[in-house]
Amino acid sequence: MKYIVIKSHVSNYPNPIRLEERGVVKMIESYVGPEDWENWMFYHEEKYNWKGWVW
């Protein structure tokens, strides 16, 4: 699956996940909850061992 970044975002977290061109990421889970936040996925980026939510 490929995704395209469409705009920058300032994270509320001190060490946010960062995605790089040609980087390898593994999708860990999809968000499920009362807020109904569709398309939020928790990823693990392998090169720097970063983890975080991506929309």
PDB file of C-alpha atoms in Angstrom:
ATOM      1  CA  MET A   1       0.000   0.000   0.000  1.00  0.00           C
ATOM      2  CA  LYS A   2       1.278   3.502  -0.769  1.00  0.00           C
ATOM      3  CA  TYR A   3       0.259   6.769   0.865  1.00  0.00           C
ATOM      4  CA  ILE A   4       1.032  10.348  -0.122  1.00  0.00           C
ATOM      5  CA  VAL A   5       1.666  13.065   2.469  1.00  0.00           C
ATOM      6  CA  ILE A   6      -0.649  15.984   1.643  1.00  0.00           C
ATOM      7  CA  LYS A   7       0.223  18.481   4.397  1.00  0.00           C
ATOM      8  CA  SER A   8       2.548  18.896   7.354  1.00  0.00           C
ATOM      9  CA  HIS A   9       1.388  18.493  10.947  1.00  0.00           C
ATOM     10  CA  VAL A  10       2.831  19.540  14.312  1.00  0.00           C
ATOM     11  CA  SER A  11       2.502  16.649  16.748  1.00  0.00           C
ATOM     12  CA  ASN A  12       1.227  16.950  20.308  1.00  0.00           C
ATOM     13  CA  TYR A  13       3.727  14.251  21.297  1.00  0.00           C
ATOM     14  CA  PRO A  14       7.441  14.797  22.095  1.00  0.00           C
ATOM     15  CA  ASN A  15       8.717  11.939  19.876  1.00  0.00           C
ATOM     16  CA  PRO A  16       6.268  11.494  16.999  1.00  0.00           C
ATOM     17  CA  ILE A  17       6.634   8.837  14.326  1.00  0.00           C
ATOM     18  CA  ARG A  18       8.348  10.096  11.179  1.00  0.00           C
ATOM     19  CA  LEU A  19       7.885   8.542   7.790  1.00  0.00           C
ATOM     20  CA  GLU A  20      10.601   8.737   5.159  1.00  0.00           C
ATOM     21  CA  GLU A  21      10.558   8.020   1.460  1.00  0.00           C
ATOM     22  CA  ARG A  22      11.190   4.308   0.885  1.00  0.00           C
ATOM     23  CA  GLY A  23      10.964   3.673   4.634  1.00  0.00           C
ATOM     24  CA  VAL A  24       9.658   0.347   5.897  1.00  0.00           C
ATOM     25  CA  VAL A  25       6.671   0.486   8.235  1.00  0.00           C
ATOM     26  CA  LYS A  26       4.479  -2.177   9.764  1.00  0.00           C
ATOM     27  CA  MET A  27       0.827  -1.518  10.547  1.00  0.00           C
ATOM     28  CA  ILE A  28       0.191  -2.708  14.119  1.00  0.00           C
ATOM     29  CA  GLU A  29      -3.501  -1.903  14.599  1.00  0.00           C
ATOM     30  CA  SER A  30      -6.467   0.090  13.324  1.00  0.00           C
ATOM     31  CA  TYR A  31      -8.167   2.449  15.755  1.00  0.00           C
ATOM     32  CA  VAL A  32     -11.496   1.194  17.088  1.00  0.00           C
ATOM     33  CA  GLY A  33     -13.406   3.308  19.573  1.00  0.00           C
ATOM     34  CA  PRO A  34     -16.409   5.504  20.326  1.00  0.00           C
ATOM     35  CA  GLU A  35     -14.910   8.522  18.505  1.00  0.00           C
ATOM     36  CA  ASP A  36     -15.278   6.739  15.134  1.00  0.00           C
ATOM     37  CA  TRP A  37     -11.883   7.979  13.908  1.00  0.00           C
ATOM     38  CA  GLU A  38     -11.791   6.177  10.581  1.00  0.00           C
ATOM     39  CA  ASN A  39      -8.455   5.441   8.909  1.00  0.00           C
ATOM     40  CA  TRP A  40      -6.247   5.967  12.007  1.00  0.00           C
ATOM     41  CA  MET A  41      -3.568   3.260  12.089  1.00  0.00           C
ATOM     42  CA  PHE A  42      -0.788   2.578  14.595  1.00  0.00           C
ATOM     43  CA  TYR A  43       2.503   1.990  12.764  1.00  0.00           C
ATOM     44  CA  HIS A  44       6.015   0.854  13.636  1.00  0.00           C
ATOM     45  CA  GLU A  45       8.807   2.407  11.533  1.00  0.00           C
ATOM     46  CA  GLU A  46      11.685  -0.074  11.447  1.00  0.00           C
ATOM     47  CA  LYS A  47      14.835   1.980  10.701  1.00  0.00           C
ATOM     48  CA  TYR A  48      14.623   4.265  13.769  1.00  0.00           C
ATOM     49  CA  ASN A  49      12.179   2.128  15.781  1.00  0.00           C
ATOM     50  CA  TRP A  50       9.570   4.900  15.844  1.00  0.00           C
ATOM     51  CA  LYS A  51       5.937   4.102  16.645  1.00  0.00           C
ATOM     52  CA  GLY A  52       2.811   6.211  16.379  1.00  0.00           C
ATOM     53  CA  TRP A  53      -0.645   6.872  15.008  1.00  0.00           C
ATOM     54  CA  VAL A  54      -0.985   7.854  11.351  1.00  0.00           C
ATOM     55  CA  TRP A  55      -4.048   9.035   9.462  1.00  0.00           C
TER      56      TRP A  55
END
